[in-house]
Structures are given as structure tokens and as C-alpha cells.
Coordinates of N, CA and C and ligand atoms in Angstrom, one line a residue:
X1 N 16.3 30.6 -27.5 CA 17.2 30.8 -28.6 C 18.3 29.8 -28.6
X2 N 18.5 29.3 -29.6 CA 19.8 28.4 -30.0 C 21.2 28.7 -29.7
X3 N 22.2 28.9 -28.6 CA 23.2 29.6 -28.7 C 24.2 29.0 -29.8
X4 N 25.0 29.9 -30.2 CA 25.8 29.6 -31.1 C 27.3 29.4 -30.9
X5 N 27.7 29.7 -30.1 CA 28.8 28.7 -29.4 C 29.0 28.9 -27.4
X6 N 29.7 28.1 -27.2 CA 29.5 28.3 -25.7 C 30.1 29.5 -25.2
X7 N 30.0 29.2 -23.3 CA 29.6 31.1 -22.7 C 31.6 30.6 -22.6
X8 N 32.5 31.8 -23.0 CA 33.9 31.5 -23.1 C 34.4 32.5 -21.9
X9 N 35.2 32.2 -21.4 CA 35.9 32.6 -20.3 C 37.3 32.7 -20.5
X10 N 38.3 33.5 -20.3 CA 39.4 33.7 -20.8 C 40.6 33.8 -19.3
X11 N 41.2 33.3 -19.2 CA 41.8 32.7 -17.8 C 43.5 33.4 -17.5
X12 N 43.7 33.9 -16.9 CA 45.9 33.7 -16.9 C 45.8 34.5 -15.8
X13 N 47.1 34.2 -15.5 CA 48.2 34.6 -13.9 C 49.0 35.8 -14.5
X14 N 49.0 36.8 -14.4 CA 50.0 38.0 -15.2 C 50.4 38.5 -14.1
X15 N 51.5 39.4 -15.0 CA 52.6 39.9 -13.3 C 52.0 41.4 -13.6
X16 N 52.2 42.2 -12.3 CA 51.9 43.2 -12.5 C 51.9 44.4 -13.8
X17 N 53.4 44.1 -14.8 CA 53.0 45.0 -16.1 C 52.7 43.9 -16.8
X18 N 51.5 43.2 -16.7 CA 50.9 42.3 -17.9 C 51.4 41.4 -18.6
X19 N 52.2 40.8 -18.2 CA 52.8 39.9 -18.9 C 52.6 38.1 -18.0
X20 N 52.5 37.4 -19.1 CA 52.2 35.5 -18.6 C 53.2 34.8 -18.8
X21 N 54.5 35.5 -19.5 CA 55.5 35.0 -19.4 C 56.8 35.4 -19.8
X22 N 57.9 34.8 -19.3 CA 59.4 35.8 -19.8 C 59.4 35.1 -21.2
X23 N 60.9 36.0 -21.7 CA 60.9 35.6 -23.1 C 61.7 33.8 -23.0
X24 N 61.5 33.7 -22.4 CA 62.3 32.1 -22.7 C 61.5 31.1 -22.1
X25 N 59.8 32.0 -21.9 CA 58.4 30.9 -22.0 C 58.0 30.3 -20.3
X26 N 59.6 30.6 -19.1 CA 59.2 30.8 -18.1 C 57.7 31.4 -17.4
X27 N 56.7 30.8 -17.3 CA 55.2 31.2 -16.9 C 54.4 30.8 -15.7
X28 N 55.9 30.6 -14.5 CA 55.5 30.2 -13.2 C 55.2 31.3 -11.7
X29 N 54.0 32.1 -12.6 CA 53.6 33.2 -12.1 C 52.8 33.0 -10.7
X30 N 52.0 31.4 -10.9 CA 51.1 31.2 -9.9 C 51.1 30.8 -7.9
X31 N 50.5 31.0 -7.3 CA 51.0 30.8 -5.9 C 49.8 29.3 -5.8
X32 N 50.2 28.7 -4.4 CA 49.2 27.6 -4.5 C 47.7 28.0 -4.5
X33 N 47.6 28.8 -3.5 CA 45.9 29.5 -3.3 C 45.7 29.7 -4.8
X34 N 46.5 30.0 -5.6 CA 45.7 30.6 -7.1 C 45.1 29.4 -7.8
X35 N 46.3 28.5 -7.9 CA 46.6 27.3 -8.6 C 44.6 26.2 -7.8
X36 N 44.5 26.9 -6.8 CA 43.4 25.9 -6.4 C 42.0 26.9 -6.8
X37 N 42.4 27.9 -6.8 CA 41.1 28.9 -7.3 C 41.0 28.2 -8.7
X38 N 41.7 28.0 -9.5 CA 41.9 27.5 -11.1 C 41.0 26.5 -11.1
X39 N 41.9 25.6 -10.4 CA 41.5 24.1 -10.3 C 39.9 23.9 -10.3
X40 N 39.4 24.5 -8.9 CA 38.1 25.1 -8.9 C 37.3 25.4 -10.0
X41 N 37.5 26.8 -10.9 CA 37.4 27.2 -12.2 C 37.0 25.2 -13.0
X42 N 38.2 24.9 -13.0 CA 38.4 23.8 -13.7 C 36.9 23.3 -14.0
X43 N 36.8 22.9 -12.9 CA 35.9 21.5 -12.3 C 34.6 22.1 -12.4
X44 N 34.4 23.1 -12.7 CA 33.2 24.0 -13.3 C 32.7 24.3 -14.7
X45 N 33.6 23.8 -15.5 CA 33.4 24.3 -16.8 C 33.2 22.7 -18.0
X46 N 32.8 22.6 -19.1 CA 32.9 21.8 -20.2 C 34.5 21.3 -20.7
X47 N 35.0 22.7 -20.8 CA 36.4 22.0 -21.5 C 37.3 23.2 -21.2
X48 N 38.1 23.3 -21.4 CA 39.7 23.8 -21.5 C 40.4 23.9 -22.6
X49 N 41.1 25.1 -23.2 CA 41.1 25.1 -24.0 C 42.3 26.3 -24.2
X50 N 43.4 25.3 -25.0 CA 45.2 26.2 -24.9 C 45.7 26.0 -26.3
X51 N 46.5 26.9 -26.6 CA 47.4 26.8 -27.8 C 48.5 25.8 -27.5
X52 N 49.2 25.6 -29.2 CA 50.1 24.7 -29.1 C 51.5 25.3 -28.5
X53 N 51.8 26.6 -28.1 CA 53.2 27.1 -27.7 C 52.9 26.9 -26.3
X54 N 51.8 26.7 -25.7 CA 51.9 26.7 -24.4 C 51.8 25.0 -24.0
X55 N 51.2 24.3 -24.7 CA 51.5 22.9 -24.8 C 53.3 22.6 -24.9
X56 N 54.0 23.0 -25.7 CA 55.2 22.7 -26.0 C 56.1 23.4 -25.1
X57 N 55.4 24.2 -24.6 CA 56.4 24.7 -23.1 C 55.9 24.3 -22.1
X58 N 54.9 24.5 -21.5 CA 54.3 23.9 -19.8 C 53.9 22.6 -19.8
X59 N 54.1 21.7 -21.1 CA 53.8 20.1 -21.2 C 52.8 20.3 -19.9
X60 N 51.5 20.9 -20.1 CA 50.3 21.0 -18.8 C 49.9 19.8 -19.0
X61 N 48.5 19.3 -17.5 CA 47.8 18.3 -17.9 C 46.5 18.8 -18.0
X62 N 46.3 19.6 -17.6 CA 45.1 20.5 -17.5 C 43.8 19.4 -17.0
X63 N 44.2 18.9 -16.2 CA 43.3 18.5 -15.1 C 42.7 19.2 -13.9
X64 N 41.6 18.4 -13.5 CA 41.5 19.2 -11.9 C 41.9 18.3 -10.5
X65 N 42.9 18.8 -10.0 CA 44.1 17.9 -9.2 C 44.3 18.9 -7.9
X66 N 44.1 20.2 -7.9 CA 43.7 21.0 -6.4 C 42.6 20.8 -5.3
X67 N 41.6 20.2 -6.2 CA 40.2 20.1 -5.7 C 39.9 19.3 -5.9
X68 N 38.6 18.6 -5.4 CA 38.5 17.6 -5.7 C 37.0 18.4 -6.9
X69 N 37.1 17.3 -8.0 CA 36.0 17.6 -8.7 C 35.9 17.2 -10.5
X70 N 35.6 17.0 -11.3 CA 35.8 16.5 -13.1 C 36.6 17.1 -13.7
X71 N 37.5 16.4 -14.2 CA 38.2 17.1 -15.1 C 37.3 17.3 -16.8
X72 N 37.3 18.7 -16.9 CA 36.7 18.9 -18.1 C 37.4 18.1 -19.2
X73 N 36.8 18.3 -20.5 CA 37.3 17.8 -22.0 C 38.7 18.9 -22.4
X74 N 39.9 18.3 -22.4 CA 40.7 19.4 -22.7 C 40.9 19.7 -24.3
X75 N 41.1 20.7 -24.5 CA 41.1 21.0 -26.1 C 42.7 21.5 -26.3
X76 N 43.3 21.3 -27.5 CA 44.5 21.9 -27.5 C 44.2 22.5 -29.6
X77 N 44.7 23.9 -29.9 CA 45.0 24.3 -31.4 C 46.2 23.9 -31.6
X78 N 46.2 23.2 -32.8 CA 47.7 22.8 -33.2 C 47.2 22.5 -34.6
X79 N 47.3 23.2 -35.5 CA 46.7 23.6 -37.1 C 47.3 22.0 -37.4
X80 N 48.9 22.1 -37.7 CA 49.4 20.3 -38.4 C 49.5 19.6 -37.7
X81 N 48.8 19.7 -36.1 CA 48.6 18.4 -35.6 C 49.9 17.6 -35.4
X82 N 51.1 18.8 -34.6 CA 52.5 18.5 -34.2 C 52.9 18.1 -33.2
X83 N 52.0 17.7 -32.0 CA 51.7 17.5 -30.5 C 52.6 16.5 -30.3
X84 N 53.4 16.7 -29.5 CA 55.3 15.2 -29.4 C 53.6 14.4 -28.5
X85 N 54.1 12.9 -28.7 CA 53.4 11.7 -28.7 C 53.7 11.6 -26.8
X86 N 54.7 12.0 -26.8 CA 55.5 12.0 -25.0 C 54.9 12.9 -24.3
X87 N 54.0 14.2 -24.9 CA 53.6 15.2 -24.0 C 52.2 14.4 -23.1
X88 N 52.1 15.1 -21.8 CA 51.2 14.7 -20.8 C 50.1 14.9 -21.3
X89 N 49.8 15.6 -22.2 CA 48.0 15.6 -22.9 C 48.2 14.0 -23.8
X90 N 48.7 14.0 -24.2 CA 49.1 12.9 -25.3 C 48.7 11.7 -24.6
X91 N 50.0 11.6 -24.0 CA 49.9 10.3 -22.9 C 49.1 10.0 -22.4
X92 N 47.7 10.8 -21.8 CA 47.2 10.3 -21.1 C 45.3 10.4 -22.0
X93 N 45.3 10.7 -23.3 CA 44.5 11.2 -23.6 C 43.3 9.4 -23.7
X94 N 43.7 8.8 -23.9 CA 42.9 7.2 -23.3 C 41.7 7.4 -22.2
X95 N 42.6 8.2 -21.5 CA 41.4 8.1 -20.1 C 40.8 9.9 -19.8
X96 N 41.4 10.4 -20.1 CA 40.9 12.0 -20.2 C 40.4 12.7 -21.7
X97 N 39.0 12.8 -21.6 CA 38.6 13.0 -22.8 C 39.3 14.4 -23.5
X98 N 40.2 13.9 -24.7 CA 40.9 15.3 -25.4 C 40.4 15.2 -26.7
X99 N 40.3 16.3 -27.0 CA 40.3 17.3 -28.7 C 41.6 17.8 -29.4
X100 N 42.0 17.5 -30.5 CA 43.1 18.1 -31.0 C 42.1 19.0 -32.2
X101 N 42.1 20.4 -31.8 CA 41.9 21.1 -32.8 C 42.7 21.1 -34.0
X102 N 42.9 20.8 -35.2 CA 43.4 21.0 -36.7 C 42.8 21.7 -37.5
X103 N 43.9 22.5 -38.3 CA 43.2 23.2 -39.6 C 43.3 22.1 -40.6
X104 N 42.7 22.5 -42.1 CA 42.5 21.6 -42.8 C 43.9 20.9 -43.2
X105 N 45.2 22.0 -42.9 CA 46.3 21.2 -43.7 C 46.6 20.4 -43.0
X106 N 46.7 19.6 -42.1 CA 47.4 18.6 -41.8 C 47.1 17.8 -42.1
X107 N 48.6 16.9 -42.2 CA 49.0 15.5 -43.1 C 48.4 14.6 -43.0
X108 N 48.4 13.4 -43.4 CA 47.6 12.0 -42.9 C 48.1 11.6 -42.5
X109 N 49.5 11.7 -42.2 CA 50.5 10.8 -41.5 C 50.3 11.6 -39.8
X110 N 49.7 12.9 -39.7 CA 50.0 13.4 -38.3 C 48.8 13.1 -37.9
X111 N 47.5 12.7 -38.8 CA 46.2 12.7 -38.4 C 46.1 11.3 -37.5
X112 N 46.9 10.7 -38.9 CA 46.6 9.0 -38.5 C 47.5 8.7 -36.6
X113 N 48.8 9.4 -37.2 CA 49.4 9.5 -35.3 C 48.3 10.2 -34.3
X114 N 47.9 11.6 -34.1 CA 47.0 11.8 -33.2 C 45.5 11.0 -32.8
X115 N 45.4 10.2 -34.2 CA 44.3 9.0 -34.0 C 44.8 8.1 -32.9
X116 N 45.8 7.6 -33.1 CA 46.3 6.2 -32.5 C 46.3 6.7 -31.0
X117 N 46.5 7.8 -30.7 CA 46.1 8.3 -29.0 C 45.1 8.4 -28.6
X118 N 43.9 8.2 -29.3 CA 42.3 8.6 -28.9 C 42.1 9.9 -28.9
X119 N 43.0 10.9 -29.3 CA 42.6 11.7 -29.3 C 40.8 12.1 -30.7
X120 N 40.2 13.1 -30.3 CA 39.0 13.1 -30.8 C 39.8 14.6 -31.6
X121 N 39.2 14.7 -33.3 CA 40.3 15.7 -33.8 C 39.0 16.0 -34.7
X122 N 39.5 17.6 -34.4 CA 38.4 18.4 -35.3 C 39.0 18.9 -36.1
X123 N 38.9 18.7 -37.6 CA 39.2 20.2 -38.5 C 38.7 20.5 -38.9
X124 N 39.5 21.9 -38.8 CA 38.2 23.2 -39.2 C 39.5 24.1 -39.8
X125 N 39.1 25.4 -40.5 CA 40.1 26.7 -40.8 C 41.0 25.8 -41.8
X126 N 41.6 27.0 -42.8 CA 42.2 26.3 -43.6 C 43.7 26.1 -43.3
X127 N 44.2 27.5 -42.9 CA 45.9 27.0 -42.6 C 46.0 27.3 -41.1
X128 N 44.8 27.7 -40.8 CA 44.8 27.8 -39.0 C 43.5 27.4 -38.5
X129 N 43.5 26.8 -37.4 CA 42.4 26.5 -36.9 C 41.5 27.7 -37.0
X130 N 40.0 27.7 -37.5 CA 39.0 28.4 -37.9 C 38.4 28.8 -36.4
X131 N 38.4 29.4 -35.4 CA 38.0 29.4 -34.0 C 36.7 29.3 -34.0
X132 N 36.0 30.7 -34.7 CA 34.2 30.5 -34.2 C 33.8 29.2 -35.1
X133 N 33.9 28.8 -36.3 CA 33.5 27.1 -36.6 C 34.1 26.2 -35.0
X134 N 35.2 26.4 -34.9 CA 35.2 25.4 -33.9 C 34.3 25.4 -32.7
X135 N 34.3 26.6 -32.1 CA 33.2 27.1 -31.1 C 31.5 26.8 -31.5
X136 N 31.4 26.9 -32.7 CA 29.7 26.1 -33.5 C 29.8 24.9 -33.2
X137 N 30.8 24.0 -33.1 CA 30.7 22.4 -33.4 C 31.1 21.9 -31.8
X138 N 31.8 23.1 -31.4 CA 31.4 22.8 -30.0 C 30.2 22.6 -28.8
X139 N 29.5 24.1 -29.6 CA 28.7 23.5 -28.7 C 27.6 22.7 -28.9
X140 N 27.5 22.3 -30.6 CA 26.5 21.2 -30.7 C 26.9 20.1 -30.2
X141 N 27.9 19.9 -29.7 CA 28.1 18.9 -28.4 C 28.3 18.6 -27.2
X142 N 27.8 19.7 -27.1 CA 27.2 20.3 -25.6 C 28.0 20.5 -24.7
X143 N 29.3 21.3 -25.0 CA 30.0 22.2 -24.2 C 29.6 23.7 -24.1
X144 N 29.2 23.8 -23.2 CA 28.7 25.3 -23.1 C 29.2 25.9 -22.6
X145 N 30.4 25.7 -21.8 CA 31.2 26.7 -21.0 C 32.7 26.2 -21.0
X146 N 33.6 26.7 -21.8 CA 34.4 26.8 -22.5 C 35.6 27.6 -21.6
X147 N 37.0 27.3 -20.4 CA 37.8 28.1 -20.3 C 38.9 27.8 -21.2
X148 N 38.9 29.5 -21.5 CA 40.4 29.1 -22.4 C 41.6 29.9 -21.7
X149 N 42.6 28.9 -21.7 CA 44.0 29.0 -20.7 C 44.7 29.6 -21.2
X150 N 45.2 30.2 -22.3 CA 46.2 30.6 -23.1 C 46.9 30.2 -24.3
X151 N 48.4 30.6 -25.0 CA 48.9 31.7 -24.2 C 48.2 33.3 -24.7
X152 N 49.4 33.5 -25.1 CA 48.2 35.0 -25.5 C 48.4 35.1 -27.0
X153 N 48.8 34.4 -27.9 CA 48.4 34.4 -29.5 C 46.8 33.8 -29.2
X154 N 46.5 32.8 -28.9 CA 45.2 32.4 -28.9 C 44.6 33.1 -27.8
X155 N 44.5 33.9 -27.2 CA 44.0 35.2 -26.4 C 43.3 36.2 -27.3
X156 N 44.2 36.4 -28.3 CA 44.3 37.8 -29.2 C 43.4 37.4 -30.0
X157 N 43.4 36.2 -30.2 CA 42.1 35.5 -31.4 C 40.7 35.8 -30.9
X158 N 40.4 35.3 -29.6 CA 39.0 35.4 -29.3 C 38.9 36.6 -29.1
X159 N 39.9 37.7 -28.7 CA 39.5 38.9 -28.2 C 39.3 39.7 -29.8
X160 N 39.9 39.2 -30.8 CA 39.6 40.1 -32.0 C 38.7 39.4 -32.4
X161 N 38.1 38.5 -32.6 CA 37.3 37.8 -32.8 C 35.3 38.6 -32.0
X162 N 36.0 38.8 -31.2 CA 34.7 38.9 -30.0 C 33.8 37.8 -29.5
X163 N 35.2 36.6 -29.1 CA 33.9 35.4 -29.0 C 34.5 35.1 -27.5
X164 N 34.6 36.4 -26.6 CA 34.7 35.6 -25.4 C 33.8 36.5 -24.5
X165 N 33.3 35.9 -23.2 CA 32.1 37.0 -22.2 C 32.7 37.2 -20.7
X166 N 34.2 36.9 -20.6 CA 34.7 37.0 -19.2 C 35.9 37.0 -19.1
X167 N 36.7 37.3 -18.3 CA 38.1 37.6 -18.4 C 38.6 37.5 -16.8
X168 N 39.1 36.7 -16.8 CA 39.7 36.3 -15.2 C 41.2 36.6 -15.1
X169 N 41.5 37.7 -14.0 CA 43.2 37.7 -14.3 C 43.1 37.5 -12.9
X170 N 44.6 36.8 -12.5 CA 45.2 37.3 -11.4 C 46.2 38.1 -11.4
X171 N 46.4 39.1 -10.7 CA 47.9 40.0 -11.0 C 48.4 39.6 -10.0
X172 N 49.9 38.9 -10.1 CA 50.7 38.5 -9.4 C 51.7 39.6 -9.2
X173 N 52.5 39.0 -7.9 CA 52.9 40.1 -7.2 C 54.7 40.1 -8.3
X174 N 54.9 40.0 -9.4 CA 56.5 39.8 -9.9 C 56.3 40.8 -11.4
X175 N 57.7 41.7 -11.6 CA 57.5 42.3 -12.9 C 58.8 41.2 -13.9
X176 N 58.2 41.5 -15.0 CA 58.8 41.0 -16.3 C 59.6 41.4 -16.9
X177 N 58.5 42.4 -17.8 CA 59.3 43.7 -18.5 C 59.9 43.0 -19.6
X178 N 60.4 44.1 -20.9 CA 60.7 43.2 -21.8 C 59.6 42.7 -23.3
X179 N 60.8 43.2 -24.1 CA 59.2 43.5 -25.5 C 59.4 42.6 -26.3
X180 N 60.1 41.1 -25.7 CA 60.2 39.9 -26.1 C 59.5 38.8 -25.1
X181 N 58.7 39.3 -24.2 CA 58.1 38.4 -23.4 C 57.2 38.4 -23.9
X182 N 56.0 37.8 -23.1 CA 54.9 36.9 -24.0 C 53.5 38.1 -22.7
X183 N 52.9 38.6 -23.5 CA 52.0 39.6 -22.3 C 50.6 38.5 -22.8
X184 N 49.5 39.0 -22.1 CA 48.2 38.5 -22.1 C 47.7 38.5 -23.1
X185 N 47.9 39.2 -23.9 CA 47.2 39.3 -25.0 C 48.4 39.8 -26.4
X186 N 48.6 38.7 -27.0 CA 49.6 38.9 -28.8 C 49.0 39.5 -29.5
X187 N 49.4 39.2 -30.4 CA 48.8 39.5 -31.7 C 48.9 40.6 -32.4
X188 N 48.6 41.3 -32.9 CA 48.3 42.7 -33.8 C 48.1 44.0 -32.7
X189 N 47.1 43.8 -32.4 CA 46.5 44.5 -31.1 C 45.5 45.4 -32.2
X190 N 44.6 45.9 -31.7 CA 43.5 46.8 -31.6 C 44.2 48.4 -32.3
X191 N 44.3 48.9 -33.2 CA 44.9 50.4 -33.5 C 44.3 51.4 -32.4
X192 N 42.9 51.7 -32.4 CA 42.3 52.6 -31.6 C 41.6 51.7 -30.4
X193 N 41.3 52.2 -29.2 CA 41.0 52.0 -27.9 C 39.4 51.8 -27.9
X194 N 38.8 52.4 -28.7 CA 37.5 52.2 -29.3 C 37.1 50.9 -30.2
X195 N 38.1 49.9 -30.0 CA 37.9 49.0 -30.9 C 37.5 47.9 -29.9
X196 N 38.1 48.2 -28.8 CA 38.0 47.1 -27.5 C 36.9 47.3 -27.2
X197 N 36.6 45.8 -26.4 CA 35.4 46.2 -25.9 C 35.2 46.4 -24.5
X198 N 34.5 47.3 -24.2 CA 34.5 48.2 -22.7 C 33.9 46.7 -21.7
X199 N 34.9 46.3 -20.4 CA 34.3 45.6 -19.9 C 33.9 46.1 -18.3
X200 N 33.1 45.6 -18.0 CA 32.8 45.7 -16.5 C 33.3 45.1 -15.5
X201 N 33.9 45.6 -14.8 CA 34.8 45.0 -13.1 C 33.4 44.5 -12.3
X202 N 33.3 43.0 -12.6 CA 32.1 42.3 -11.6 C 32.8 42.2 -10.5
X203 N 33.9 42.1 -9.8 CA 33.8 41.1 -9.2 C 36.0 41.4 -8.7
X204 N 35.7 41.4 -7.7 CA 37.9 41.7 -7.1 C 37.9 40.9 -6.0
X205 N 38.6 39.8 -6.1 CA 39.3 38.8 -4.7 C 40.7 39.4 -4.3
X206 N 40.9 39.3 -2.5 CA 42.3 39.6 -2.7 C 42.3 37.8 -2.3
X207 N 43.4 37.6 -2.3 CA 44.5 36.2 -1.8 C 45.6 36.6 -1.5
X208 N 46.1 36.4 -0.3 CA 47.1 37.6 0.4 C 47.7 38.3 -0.9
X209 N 48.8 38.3 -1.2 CA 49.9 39.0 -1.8 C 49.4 39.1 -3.5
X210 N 47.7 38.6 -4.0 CA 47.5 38.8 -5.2 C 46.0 39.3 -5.3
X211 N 45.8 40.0 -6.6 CA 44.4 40.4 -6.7 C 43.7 39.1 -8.0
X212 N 42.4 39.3 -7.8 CA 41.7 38.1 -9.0 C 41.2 39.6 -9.5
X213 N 41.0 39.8 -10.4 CA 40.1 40.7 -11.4 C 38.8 39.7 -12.2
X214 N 38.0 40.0 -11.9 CA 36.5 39.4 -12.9 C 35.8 40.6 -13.7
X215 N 36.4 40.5 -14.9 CA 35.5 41.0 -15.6 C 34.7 40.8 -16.9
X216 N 33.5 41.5 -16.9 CA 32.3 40.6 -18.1 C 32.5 41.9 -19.4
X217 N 31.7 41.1 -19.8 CA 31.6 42.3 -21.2 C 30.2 42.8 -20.4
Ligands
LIG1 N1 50.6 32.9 -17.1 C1 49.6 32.2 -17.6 O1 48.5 32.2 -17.1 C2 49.8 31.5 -18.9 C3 48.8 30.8 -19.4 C4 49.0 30.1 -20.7 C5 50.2 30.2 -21.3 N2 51.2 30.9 -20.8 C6 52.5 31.0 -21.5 O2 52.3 31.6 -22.8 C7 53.3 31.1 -23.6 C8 52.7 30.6 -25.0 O3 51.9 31.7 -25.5 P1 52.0 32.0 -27.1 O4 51.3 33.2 -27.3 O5 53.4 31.9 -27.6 O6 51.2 30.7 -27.8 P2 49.8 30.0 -27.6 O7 48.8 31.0 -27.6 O8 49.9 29.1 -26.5 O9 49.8 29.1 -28.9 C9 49.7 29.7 -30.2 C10 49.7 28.7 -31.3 O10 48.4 28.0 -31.3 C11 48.2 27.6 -32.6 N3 46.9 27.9 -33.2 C12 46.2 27.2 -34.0 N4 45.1 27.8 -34.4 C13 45.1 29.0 -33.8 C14 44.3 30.2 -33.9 N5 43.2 30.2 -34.6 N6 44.6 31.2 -33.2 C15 45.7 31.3 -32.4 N7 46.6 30.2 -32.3 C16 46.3 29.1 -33.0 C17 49.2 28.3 -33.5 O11 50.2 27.4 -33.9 P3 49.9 26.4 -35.2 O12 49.1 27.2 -36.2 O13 51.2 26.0 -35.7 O14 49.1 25.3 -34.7 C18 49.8 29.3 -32.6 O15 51.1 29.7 -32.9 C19 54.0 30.0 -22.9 O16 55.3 30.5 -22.5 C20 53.2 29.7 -21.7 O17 53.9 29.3 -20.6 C21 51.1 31.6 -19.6

């Protein structure tokens, strides 16, 4: 059978009441042991794959730099294609293969800038990147295993969407709190509990002072 987009894995470090970050985007939840479990993750997968609020706060490189091993193709959503030219995906996109997801609106003047980086730029969706089109065109280019990093607006997408098959948390040992912080999952949310989909606990690591949760659909 043909799959229709790749197998998606959905990734974050949350503090014990669920939250990836305080309200002022602070999201330095991870210990080194975790940060190298990731890394690992990393170097296992096709590509990586983050929103633009978590780009414009953790300026990440989303390399694999713990372990030794490939850095996957990093992807970043950013509908107008607003990525500062100085951010570390930017800079370095010449020699690390990157994607700038765009929706259809963006300008020519932001297209023709993200060009001149080598960035490789898909658009899809009209005033927002279109996710499962992007996930089709993904994997006819043969990314089949897809981690997506965050934050939690693009969390809430695949999860309302239903286009993800795994869910990796670590719960870190620090509370947040706070209905201005940024939890795992944004968005709308789900009205009834029956709308989720029931997943299965594969799989519990401890690392001293944190737990990993693996769970599938
Ligand atoms: N603890 C962790 O593991 C962890 C991991 C990742 C991030 N974080 C934290 O999370 C925070 C950012 O999270 P966030 O929820 O504010 O933002 P986000 O999910 O990183 O980015 C959301 C943005 O992506 C763009 N986007 C484009 N197409 C989209 C689509 N189809 N669906 C969803 N988003 C789309 C949208 O902006 P445009 O439409 O304008 O492009 C949207 O506002 C940061 O503070 C970061 O540090 C924590």
C-alpha cells in the first residue's frame, strides 16, 4: 500500500502540570541525559519539524550534536515566510538541508529572501500552511519518519488533524502553572474526551529525576 504521508512522532520536555513553557516562552525544561535521548531520536528520523513561535524564541539548530549521527532535513511553518535571515536555521541552511513551509500568502519579496538562503520552500494552505498536503508532498520525497518538535499550536494541529502515531513526553521534574503559559498541546482543545484518541502506554524510561512516556495510538 502507498502510504500517504510519513509515520509522525510528536516530541516535548513538559513539567509535571503539562506545560513546555512559561508565559514569557522560557522552555528550558530539559536535563543533559534528555537532551542526548532527543539527539538520538534525531539521528533516527527524516526530518524535524517546528513552528514559527518556537523558531523566534529558542533560535534552535535542530541538529544532531549529542550523539554522534545525521542530522535530519529540518522543516520550519511560517505561513509569510517571516524567518529573521540571522536565525541559526537560516544561517546555516547552505549546508543543512532546510524546508520553509509557506501558505500560499506569502509575498515575493519574502519568497525571493528565503530563496537566497537555499532554503527549499513549499507552499501549500491558503492563509496557513495546509499540514496533511504538506505531509503528501512529503513523503513523495521520501521522508517517512517525520519528528515534530513543537510548540504546542502546531501540536494541536496534528492532534486535531489525526496525522500523528506516537507521542514522546518527558515529564520533568519543575511546575509552571499559569493559564498564560504555553502547555503541550494549544489550540481549541477537543470539547468532549471521546474526541481524543485513546492511546496506548508502549513503553516508560526513568532517567534519574525524569520519566519518558511512549505512547502509540
Ligand atoms: N518544552 C518543549 O519541548 C518545547 C518544544 C517546542 C517548543 N517549545 C516552546 O513552545 C513555544 C512556542 O509554541 P507556540 O504554541 O507559541 O508556537 P509554535 O507551535 O512553535 O508555532 C506556531 C506558529 O506556526 C505557524 N504555523 C504555520 N502553519 C501552521 C499550522 N498549519 N498549524 C500550526 N501553526 C502553523 C503559525 O504562525 P504563522 O501562521 O504566522 O506562520 C503559528 O502561530 C516556545 O516558547 C518554545 O520555547 C517547548
Amino acid at each position: 500500500m502507498v502510504k500517504s504521508r510519513p509515520y509522525v512522532i510528536l516530541s516535548a520536555a513538559i513539567s509535571i502540570d503539562g506545560k513546555i513553557a512559561t508565559k514569557s516562552g522560557d522552555s528550558k525544561l530539559s536535563s543533559k541525559i534528555d537532551k542526548k535521548r532527543v539527539h538520538q531520536l534525531r539521528s533516527k528520523v527524516d526530518a524535524i519539524l517546528i513552528g514559527k513561535n518556537t523558531l523566534f524564541r529558542d533560535d534552535p539548530m535542530l541538529t544532531v550534536r549529542y550523539v554522534k549521527g545525521k542530522n535530519p532535513i529540518r522543516i520550519v511553518l511560517d505561513s509569510l515566510g517571516l524567518l529573521p535571515s540571522k536565525s541559526n536555521i537560516m544561517r546555516t541552511a547552505s549546508k543543512i538541508p532546510t524546508i520553509i513551509a509557506t501558505s500560499k500568502k506569502i509575498s515575493k519579496k519574502n519568497f525571493n529572501r528565503l530563496k537566497n538562503h537555499n532554503v527549499d520552500i513549499i507552499s501549500c494552505g491558503k492563509d496557513q500552511v495546509n499540514i496533511k498536503q504538506l505531509l503528501q508532498i512529503l513523503i513523495k520525497r521520501n521522508i517517512k519518519k517525520l519528528l515534530v518538535e513543537g510548540g504546542g499550536t502546531v501540536n494541536w494541529q496534528f492532534i486535531k488533524q489525526n496525522l500523528f502515531d506516537e507521542i514522546i513526553v518527558t515529564i520533568t521534574p519543575f511546575l509552571i502553572g499559569g493559564k498564560n503559559s504555553i502547555t503541550f498541546v494549544q489550540g481549541d482543545g477537543f470539547l468532549n474526551i471521546s474526541k481524543s484518541a485513546k492511546l496506548h502506554l508502549a513503553r516508560i524510561t526513568r532517567q534519574n529525576n525524569e520519566i519518558v512516556l511512549f505512547y502509540k495510538k
